[in-house]
Amino acid sequence: MGRVPETDFSALNHGERTALDLLAQGHTAKSIAQITGRSVTSVNERLREARRKTGVGSSRELARLLAAQENRDKQIGVAAAAAVAAGPGQEAAVTGVRGLQTRGAVLMGFTLLSGIAALAMISNPASAPQQVPGDAEFNITFPDARMDTRNLYAQLRGETRDPAWAAPREQALRARYARLVHAARMARPVRVTCGATLCEVAGVMPTGDEKLVNETMSEMQGGELDKEMGKLGFKNGGQLFTGGSFITYWLRKEP
């Protein structure tokens, strides 16, 4: 029997890919609209356009095919990078790397970033003003982020950290997110970074379980969390969810 030709995804734009990625995670057009800040009509139009470009009749089937293709591409990329680093005579090590899952690559990235940030803080004298460290993972994890979120990301990295305000807020935010219903199932501990006027909370939700991901997203978008953050002196500056990762900004309230 002949091999079934693979679907060509090259014509899809960022918006169409984002909608399909979220659909593959179990979201509906309504929840995708809420996450991306667009209308349900706009989301449905993107899905229709994606079907037209690829010739696949079902949006959910197209989302499944795209997710499978992206997973294969990422695994091949990890293996290729390992082959370059290993050099001749280390094919066995490369074979082992091919088995890595996408989540493992994401977790290693976050771990590396956390280590870099920690080293930067240790190397700076306590008396010197500390700039909030950058996060190279942001553009990789959130390539289609809305401009307001990118503005907040840039604003935080441009601030001089206020230790007297930032340190206790980071502790309070970690404690609150640790009380999420599925906090113990998070793929890695939540990362909190505060500057002088805002804080950033980022992490990877319980991957591999769509029900837990959806429940975690609903809890983080609920009014109860906003109320508690208000008591801590914060107001919600916006949040994004994509590929099992999330990022939220909490703004410092004016006294």
PDB file of C-alpha atoms in Angstrom:
ATOM      1  CA  MET A   1       0.000   0.000   0.000  1.00  0.00           C
ATOM      2  CA  GLY A   2       1.214   3.541  -0.777  1.00  0.00           C
ATOM      3  CA  ARG A   3       2.121   5.929   2.000  1.00  0.00           C
ATOM      4  CA  VAL A   4      -0.521   8.536   2.872  1.00  0.00           C
ATOM      5  CA  PRO A   5       0.881  11.983   1.975  1.00  0.00           C
ATOM      6  CA  GLU A   6       1.496  14.328   4.903  1.00  0.00           C
ATOM      7  CA  THR A   7      -0.605  17.467   5.258  1.00  0.00           C
ATOM      8  CA  ASP A   8       1.139  20.684   4.169  1.00  0.00           C
ATOM      9  CA  PHE A   9       0.973  23.240   7.017  1.00  0.00           C
ATOM     10  CA  SER A  10       3.359  25.771   5.464  1.00  0.00           C
ATOM     11  CA  ALA A  11       0.578  28.184   4.421  1.00  0.00           C
ATOM     12  CA  LEU A  12      -0.827  28.553   7.960  1.00  0.00           C
ATOM     13  CA  ASN A  13      -0.138  31.838   9.737  1.00  0.00           C
ATOM     14  CA  HIS A  14       0.543  32.354  13.473  1.00  0.00           C
ATOM     15  CA  GLY A  15      -3.095  33.067  14.310  1.00  0.00           C
ATOM     16  CA  GLU A  16      -4.343  29.919  12.598  1.00  0.00           C
ATOM     17  CA  ARG A  17      -1.645  27.785  14.227  1.00  0.00           C
ATOM     18  CA  THR A  18      -2.439  29.224  17.660  1.00  0.00           C
ATOM     19  CA  ALA A  19      -6.145  28.424  17.265  1.00  0.00           C
ATOM     20  CA  LEU A  20      -5.337  24.876  16.145  1.00  0.00           C
ATOM     21  CA  ASP A  21      -2.829  24.358  18.983  1.00  0.00           C
ATOM     22  CA  LEU A  22      -5.462  25.334  21.556  1.00  0.00           C
ATOM     23  CA  LEU A  23      -8.098  23.202  19.814  1.00  0.00           C
ATOM     24  CA  ALA A  24      -5.734  20.221  20.051  1.00  0.00           C
ATOM     25  CA  GLN A  25      -5.542  20.813  23.820  1.00  0.00           C
ATOM     26  CA  GLY A  26      -9.318  20.358  24.069  1.00  0.00           C
ATOM     27  CA  HIS A  27     -10.473  23.972  23.945  1.00  0.00           C
ATOM     28  CA  THR A  28     -13.605  25.187  22.174  1.00  0.00           C
ATOM     29  CA  ALA A  29     -13.951  28.226  19.917  1.00  0.00           C
ATOM     30  CA  LYS A  30     -15.377  30.124  22.897  1.00  0.00           C
ATOM     31  CA  SER A  31     -12.489  29.335  25.267  1.00  0.00           C
ATOM     32  CA  ILE A  32      -9.948  30.020  22.495  1.00  0.00           C
ATOM     33  CA  ALA A  33     -11.546  33.434  21.998  1.00  0.00           C
ATOM     34  CA  GLN A  34     -11.241  34.166  25.734  1.00  0.00           C
ATOM     35  CA  ILE A  35      -7.584  33.117  25.849  1.00  0.00           C
ATOM     36  CA  THR A  36      -6.485  34.978  22.715  1.00  0.00           C
ATOM     37  CA  GLY A  37      -8.631  38.074  23.240  1.00  0.00           C
ATOM     38  CA  ARG A  38     -10.510  37.633  19.969  1.00  0.00           C
ATOM     39  CA  SER A  39     -14.165  37.065  19.073  1.00  0.00           C
ATOM     40  CA  VAL A  40     -15.657  33.604  18.551  1.00  0.00           C
ATOM     41  CA  THR A  41     -16.435  34.623  14.959  1.00  0.00           C
ATOM     42  CA  SER A  42     -12.776  35.505  14.393  1.00  0.00           C
ATOM     43  CA  VAL A  43     -11.623  32.172  15.836  1.00  0.00           C
ATOM     44  CA  ASN A  44     -14.068  30.214  13.655  1.00  0.00           C
ATOM     45  CA  GLU A  45     -12.911  32.172  10.604  1.00  0.00           C
ATOM     46  CA  ARG A  46      -9.277  31.257  11.345  1.00  0.00           C
ATOM     47  CA  LEU A  47     -10.222  27.596  11.673  1.00  0.00           C
ATOM     48  CA  ARG A  48     -12.182  27.698   8.387  1.00  0.00           C
ATOM     49  CA  GLU A  49      -9.259  29.342   6.625  1.00  0.00           C
ATOM     50  CA  ALA A  50      -6.884  26.704   8.027  1.00  0.00           C
ATOM     51  CA  ARG A  51      -9.149  23.936   6.698  1.00  0.00           C
ATOM     52  CA  ARG A  52      -9.288  25.612   3.287  1.00  0.00           C
ATOM     53  CA  LYS A  53      -5.501  25.960   3.080  1.00  0.00           C
ATOM     54  CA  THR A  54      -4.805  22.355   4.065  1.00  0.00           C
ATOM     55  CA  GLY A  55      -7.792  20.579   2.524  1.00  0.00           C
ATOM     56  CA  VAL A  56      -8.658  18.851   5.824  1.00  0.00           C
ATOM     57  CA  GLY A  57     -12.419  18.829   6.414  1.00  0.00           C
ATOM     58  CA  SER A  58     -12.454  18.703  10.231  1.00  0.00           C
ATOM     59  CA  SER A  59     -10.903  21.373  12.458  1.00  0.00           C
ATOM     60  CA  ARG A  60     -10.241  18.910  15.290  1.00  0.00           C
ATOM     61  CA  GLU A  61      -8.639  16.409  12.913  1.00  0.00           C
ATOM     62  CA  LEU A  62      -6.494  19.203  11.471  1.00  0.00           C
ATOM     63  CA  ALA A  63      -5.503  20.262  15.005  1.00  0.00           C
ATOM     64  CA  ARG A  64      -4.525  16.673  15.827  1.00  0.00           C
ATOM     65  CA  LEU A  65      -2.436  16.373  12.660  1.00  0.00           C
ATOM     66  CA  LEU A  66      -0.676  19.692  13.317  1.00  0.00           C
ATOM     67  CA  ALA A  67       0.106  18.743  16.933  1.00  0.00           C
ATOM     68  CA  ALA A  68       1.540  15.404  15.794  1.00  0.00           C
ATOM     69  CA  GLN A  69       3.672  17.122  13.139  1.00  0.00           C
ATOM     70  CA  GLU A  70       4.994  19.719  15.613  1.00  0.00           C
ATOM     71  CA  ASN A  71       5.899  16.983  18.106  1.00  0.00           C
ATOM     72  CA  ARG A  72       7.827  15.120  15.400  1.00  0.00           C
ATOM     73  CA  ASP A  73       9.616  18.298  14.320  1.00  0.00           C
ATOM     74  CA  LYS A  74      10.619  19.124  17.903  1.00  0.00           C
ATOM     75  CA  GLN A  75      11.907  15.603  18.568  1.00  0.00           C
ATOM     76  CA  ILE A  76      13.942  15.671  15.350  1.00  0.00           C
ATOM     77  CA  GLY A  77      15.334  19.076  16.323  1.00  0.00           C
ATOM     78  CA  VAL A  78      16.412  17.824  19.755  1.00  0.00           C
ATOM     79  CA  ALA A  79      18.084  14.774  18.230  1.00  0.00           C
ATOM     80  CA  ALA A  80      19.868  16.846  15.587  1.00  0.00           C
ATOM     81  CA  ALA A  81      21.209  19.263  18.188  1.00  0.00           C
ATOM     82  CA  ALA A  82      22.479  16.346  20.257  1.00  0.00           C
ATOM     83  CA  ALA A  83      24.196  14.841  17.211  1.00  0.00           C
ATOM     84  CA  VAL A  84      26.105  18.061  16.570  1.00  0.00           C
ATOM     85  CA  ALA A  85      27.170  18.298  20.219  1.00  0.00           C
ATOM     86  CA  ALA A  86      28.114  14.619  20.496  1.00  0.00           C
ATOM     87  CA  GLY A  87      30.308  14.408  17.417  1.00  0.00           C
ATOM     88  CA  PRO A  88      31.429  11.157  15.702  1.00  0.00           C
ATOM     89  CA  GLY A  89      31.283   7.888  17.603  1.00  0.00           C
ATOM     90  CA  GLN A  90      28.454   8.842  19.965  1.00  0.00           C
ATOM     91  CA  GLU A  91      25.425   7.656  17.979  1.00  0.00           C
ATOM     92  CA  ALA A  92      24.080   5.740  20.978  1.00  0.00           C
ATOM     93  CA  ALA A  93      23.698   8.910  22.984  1.00  0.00           C
ATOM     94  CA  VAL A  94      21.869  10.565  20.083  1.00  0.00           C
ATOM     95  CA  THR A  95      19.483   7.620  19.834  1.00  0.00           C
ATOM     96  CA  GLY A  96      18.576   8.098  23.484  1.00  0.00           C
ATOM     97  CA  VAL A  97      17.909  11.783  22.958  1.00  0.00           C
ATOM     98  CA  ARG A  98      15.433  11.035  20.163  1.00  0.00           C
ATOM     99  CA  GLY A  99      13.112   9.587  22.784  1.00  0.00           C
ATOM    100  CA  LEU A 100      12.811  12.852  24.675  1.00  0.00           C
ATOM    101  CA  GLN A 101       9.349  14.383  24.768  1.00  0.00           C
ATOM    102  CA  THR A 102       8.564  18.032  24.112  1.00  0.00           C
ATOM    103  CA  ARG A 103       7.723  18.629  27.766  1.00  0.00           C
ATOM    104  CA  GLY A 104      11.214  17.541  28.785  1.00  0.00           C
ATOM    105  CA  ALA A 105      12.769  20.092  26.455  1.00  0.00           C
ATOM    106  CA  VAL A 106      10.543  22.856  27.824  1.00  0.00           C
ATOM    107  CA  LEU A 107      11.334  21.930  31.424  1.00  0.00           C
ATOM    108  CA  MET A 108      15.080  21.945  30.755  1.00  0.00           C
ATOM    109  CA  GLY A 109      14.729  25.387  29.234  1.00  0.00           C
ATOM    110  CA  PHE A 110      12.954  26.758  32.299  1.00  0.00           C
ATOM    111  CA  THR A 111      15.496  25.095  34.604  1.00  0.00           C
ATOM    112  CA  LEU A 112      18.391  26.655  32.681  1.00  0.00           C
ATOM    113  CA  LEU A 113      16.771  30.088  32.807  1.00  0.00           C
ATOM    114  CA  SER A 114      16.187  29.788  36.543  1.00  0.00           C
ATOM    115  CA  GLY A 115      19.841  28.868  37.062  1.00  0.00           C
ATOM    116  CA  ILE A 116      21.038  31.813  34.981  1.00  0.00           C
ATOM    117  CA  ALA A 117      18.813  34.195  36.936  1.00  0.00           C
ATOM    118  CA  ALA A 118      20.091  32.811  40.250  1.00  0.00           C
ATOM    119  CA  LEU A 119      23.725  33.179  39.193  1.00  0.00           C
ATOM    120  CA  ALA A 120      23.084  36.744  38.076  1.00  0.00           C
ATOM    121  CA  MET A 121      21.646  37.640  41.491  1.00  0.00           C
ATOM    122  CA  ILE A 122      24.538  36.002  43.353  1.00  0.00           C
ATOM    123  CA  SER A 123      27.197  37.768  41.257  1.00  0.00           C
ATOM    124  CA  ASN A 124      25.742  41.251  41.865  1.00  0.00           C
ATOM    125  CA  PRO A 125      26.755  43.078  45.069  1.00  0.00           C
ATOM    126  CA  ALA A 126      23.836  43.498  47.469  1.00  0.00           C
ATOM    127  CA  SER A 127      24.291  47.259  47.523  1.00  0.00           C
ATOM    128  CA  ALA A 128      24.122  47.699  43.731  1.00  0.00           C
ATOM    129  CA  PRO A 129      20.755  48.228  41.971  1.00  0.00           C
ATOM    130  CA  GLN A 130      19.656  45.017  40.272  1.00  0.00           C
ATOM    131  CA  GLN A 131      18.023  44.982  36.849  1.00  0.00           C
ATOM    132  CA  VAL A 132      15.326  42.358  36.427  1.00  0.00           C
ATOM    133  CA  PRO A 133      16.910  39.532  34.348  1.00  0.00           C
ATOM    134  CA  GLY A 134      15.650  38.792  30.850  1.00  0.00           C
ATOM    135  CA  ASP A 135      13.914  35.550  29.896  1.00  0.00           C
ATOM    136  CA  ALA A 136      14.897  34.085  26.517  1.00  0.00           C
ATOM    137  CA  GLU A 137      12.126  31.480  26.872  1.00  0.00           C
ATOM    138  CA  PHE A 138       9.397  34.134  26.495  1.00  0.00           C
ATOM    139  CA  ASN A 139       9.606  34.564  22.707  1.00  0.00           C
ATOM    140  CA  ILE A 140       9.861  30.809  22.204  1.00  0.00           C
ATOM    141  CA  THR A 141       6.940  29.892  24.443  1.00  0.00           C
ATOM    142  CA  PHE A 142       4.702  32.843  23.490  1.00  0.00           C
ATOM    143  CA  PRO A 143       5.579  33.709  19.846  1.00  0.00           C
ATOM    144  CA  ASP A 144       2.109  35.153  19.159  1.00  0.00           C
ATOM    145  CA  ALA A 145       1.788  37.145  22.405  1.00  0.00           C
ATOM    146  CA  ARG A 146      -0.448  40.214  22.313  1.00  0.00           C
ATOM    147  CA  MET A 147       1.327  43.570  22.363  1.00  0.00           C
ATOM    148  CA  ASP A 148       0.094  44.542  25.830  1.00  0.00           C
ATOM    149  CA  THR A 149       1.757  41.446  27.291  1.00  0.00           C
ATOM    150  CA  ARG A 150       4.990  42.151  25.423  1.00  0.00           C
ATOM    151  CA  ASN A 151       4.902  45.715  26.758  1.00  0.00           C
ATOM    152  CA  LEU A 152       4.621  44.412  30.326  1.00  0.00           C
ATOM    153  CA  TYR A 153       7.438  41.929  29.708  1.00  0.00           C
ATOM    154  CA  ALA A 154       9.678  44.763  28.464  1.00  0.00           C
ATOM    155  CA  GLN A 155       8.568  47.081  31.280  1.00  0.00           C
ATOM    156  CA  LEU A 156       9.520  44.527  33.941  1.00  0.00           C
ATOM    157  CA  ARG A 157      12.952  43.890  32.390  1.00  0.00           C
ATOM    158  CA  GLY A 158      13.571  47.626  32.183  1.00  0.00           C
ATOM    159  CA  GLU A 159      12.900  48.220  35.875  1.00  0.00           C
ATOM    160  CA  THR A 160      15.414  48.454  38.684  1.00  0.00           C
ATOM    161  CA  ARG A 161      14.294  45.896  41.228  1.00  0.00           C
ATOM    162  CA  ASP A 162      12.901  47.281  44.498  1.00  0.00           C
ATOM    163  CA  PRO A 163      13.990  44.545  46.958  1.00  0.00           C
ATOM    164  CA  ALA A 164      11.922  45.887  49.855  1.00  0.00           C
ATOM    165  CA  TRP A 165       8.749  45.557  47.783  1.00  0.00           C
ATOM    166  CA  ALA A 166       9.646  42.726  45.390  1.00  0.00           C
ATOM    167  CA  ALA A 167      10.955  40.064  47.787  1.00  0.00           C
ATOM    168  CA  PRO A 168       7.854  39.771  50.021  1.00  0.00           C
ATOM    169  CA  ARG A 169       5.541  39.946  46.974  1.00  0.00           C
ATOM    170  CA  GLU A 170       7.400  37.121  45.275  1.00  0.00           C
ATOM    171  CA  GLN A 171       7.037  35.041  48.420  1.00  0.00           C
ATOM    172  CA  ALA A 172       3.312  35.843  48.679  1.00  0.00           C
ATOM    173  CA  LEU A 173       2.664  35.016  45.018  1.00  0.00           C
ATOM    174  CA  ARG A 174       4.503  31.698  45.263  1.00  0.00           C
ATOM    175  CA  ALA A 175       2.479  30.811  48.345  1.00  0.00           C
ATOM    176  CA  ARG A 176      -0.823  31.675  46.649  1.00  0.00           C
ATOM    177  CA  TYR A 177      -0.109  29.762  43.448  1.00  0.00           C
ATOM    178  CA  ALA A 178       1.008  26.808  45.567  1.00  0.00           C
ATOM    179  CA  ARG A 179      -2.609  26.660  46.796  1.00  0.00           C
ATOM    180  CA  LEU A 180      -4.046  26.067  43.326  1.00  0.00           C
ATOM    181  CA  VAL A 181      -6.086  22.876  43.293  1.00  0.00           C
ATOM    182  CA  HIS A 182      -3.646  21.080  40.987  1.00  0.00           C
ATOM    183  CA  ALA A 183      -0.480  22.867  42.129  1.00  0.00           C
ATOM    184  CA  ALA A 184       1.154  19.575  43.094  1.00  0.00           C
ATOM    185  CA  ARG A 185       0.621  18.323  39.535  1.00  0.00           C
ATOM    186  CA  MET A 186       2.366  21.271  37.868  1.00  0.00           C
ATOM    187  CA  ALA A 187       5.095  20.195  35.437  1.00  0.00           C
ATOM    188  CA  ARG A 188       7.505  22.438  37.365  1.00  0.00           C
ATOM    189  CA  PRO A 189       7.306  24.959  40.243  1.00  0.00           C
ATOM    190  CA  VAL A 190       5.814  28.329  39.354  1.00  0.00           C
ATOM    191  CA  ARG A 191       8.447  30.999  38.600  1.00  0.00           C
ATOM    192  CA  VAL A 192       7.803  34.467  40.074  1.00  0.00           C
ATOM    193  CA  THR A 193       9.750  37.621  39.131  1.00  0.00           C
ATOM    194  CA  CYS A 194       8.996  41.071  40.586  1.00  0.00           C
ATOM    195  CA  GLY A 195      10.552  44.446  39.815  1.00  0.00           C
ATOM    196  CA  ALA A 196       9.330  47.736  41.216  1.00  0.00           C
ATOM    197  CA  THR A 197       5.821  48.143  39.783  1.00  0.00           C
ATOM    198  CA  LEU A 198       4.746  44.690  38.631  1.00  0.00           C
ATOM    199  CA  CYS A 199       5.319  40.960  38.977  1.00  0.00           C
ATOM    200  CA  GLU A 200       5.413  38.118  36.452  1.00  0.00           C
ATOM    201  CA  VAL A 201       4.199  34.599  37.243  1.00  0.00           C
ATOM    202  CA  ALA A 202       5.029  31.823  34.760  1.00  0.00           C
ATOM    203  CA  GLY A 203       4.901  28.067  34.710  1.00  0.00           C
ATOM    204  CA  VAL A 204       3.963  24.847  32.938  1.00  0.00           C
ATOM    205  CA  MET A 205       0.600  23.311  33.744  1.00  0.00           C
ATOM    206  CA  PRO A 206      -0.028  19.571  34.298  1.00  0.00           C
ATOM    207  CA  THR A 207       0.713  18.388  30.758  1.00  0.00           C
ATOM    208  CA  GLY A 208      -0.743  15.207  29.334  1.00  0.00           C
ATOM    209  CA  ASP A 209      -4.086  15.659  31.104  1.00  0.00           C
ATOM    210  CA  GLU A 210      -6.471  18.024  29.307  1.00  0.00           C
ATOM    211  CA  LYS A 211      -8.953  17.979  32.182  1.00  0.00           C
ATOM    212  CA  LEU A 212      -6.348  19.196  34.685  1.00  0.00           C
ATOM    213  CA  VAL A 213      -5.080  21.834  32.236  1.00  0.00           C
ATOM    214  CA  ASN A 214      -8.587  23.202  31.671  1.00  0.00           C
ATOM    215  CA  GLU A 215      -9.390  23.211  35.393  1.00  0.00           C
ATOM    216  CA  THR A 216      -6.111  24.998  36.189  1.00  0.00           C
ATOM    217  CA  MET A 217      -6.770  27.621  33.513  1.00  0.00           C
ATOM    218  CA  SER A 218     -10.287  28.224  34.827  1.00  0.00           C
ATOM    219  CA  GLU A 219      -9.008  28.647  38.377  1.00  0.00           C
ATOM    220  CA  MET A 220      -6.313  31.118  37.336  1.00  0.00           C
ATOM    221  CA  GLN A 221      -8.857  33.151  35.361  1.00  0.00           C
ATOM    222  CA  GLY A 222     -11.471  33.127  38.127  1.00  0.00           C
ATOM    223  CA  GLY A 223     -12.611  36.119  40.122  1.00  0.00           C
ATOM    224  CA  GLU A 224     -11.569  34.592  43.445  1.00  0.00           C
ATOM    225  CA  LEU A 225      -7.871  34.791  42.556  1.00  0.00           C
ATOM    226  CA  ASP A 226      -8.250  38.423  41.466  1.00  0.00           C
ATOM    227  CA  LYS A 227      -9.901  39.260  44.803  1.00  0.00           C
ATOM    228  CA  GLU A 228      -7.084  37.681  46.794  1.00  0.00           C
ATOM    229  CA  MET A 229      -4.467  39.433  44.686  1.00  0.00           C
ATOM    230  CA  GLY A 230      -6.289  42.710  45.301  1.00  0.00           C
ATOM    231  CA  LYS A 231      -5.833  42.224  49.041  1.00  0.00           C
ATOM    232  CA  LEU A 232      -2.103  41.800  48.411  1.00  0.00           C
ATOM    233  CA  GLY A 233      -2.000  45.122  46.576  1.00  0.00           C
ATOM    234  CA  PHE A 234      -2.195  43.836  42.989  1.00  0.00           C
ATOM    235  CA  LYS A 235      -4.465  44.222  39.993  1.00  0.00           C
ATOM    236  CA  ASN A 236      -4.471  41.854  37.018  1.00  0.00           C
ATOM    237  CA  GLY A 237      -2.414  43.103  34.081  1.00  0.00           C
ATOM    238  CA  GLY A 238      -3.214  40.220  31.723  1.00  0.00           C
ATOM    239  CA  GLN A 239      -2.292  36.609  31.109  1.00  0.00           C
ATOM    240  CA  LEU A 240      -1.609  34.180  28.267  1.00  0.00           C
ATOM    241  CA  PHE A 241      -1.917  30.409  27.915  1.00  0.00           C
ATOM    242  CA  THR A 242      -0.319  28.368  25.140  1.00  0.00           C
ATOM    243  CA  GLY A 243       0.974  24.845  24.727  1.00  0.00           C
ATOM    244  CA  GLY A 244       0.469  24.049  28.424  1.00  0.00           C
ATOM    245  CA  SER A 245       2.494  27.097  29.533  1.00  0.00           C
ATOM    246  CA  PHE A 246       1.092  30.222  31.169  1.00  0.00           C
ATOM    247  CA  ILE A 247       2.313  33.710  32.017  1.00  0.00           C
ATOM    248  CA  THR A 248       0.460  36.271  34.168  1.00  0.00           C
ATOM    249  CA  TYR A 249       1.278  39.869  35.107  1.00  0.00           C
ATOM    250  CA  TRP A 250       0.195  41.450  38.400  1.00  0.00           C
ATOM    251  CA  LEU A 251       0.450  45.228  38.591  1.00  0.00           C
ATOM    252  CA  ARG A 252       1.289  47.129  41.769  1.00  0.00           C
ATOM    253  CA  LYS A 253      -1.688  49.191  42.919  1.00  0.00           C
ATOM    254  CA  GLU A 254      -1.171  52.868  43.560  1.00  0.00           C
ATOM    255  CA  PRO A 255      -1.249  53.653  47.322  1.00  0.00           C
TER     256      PRO A 255
END
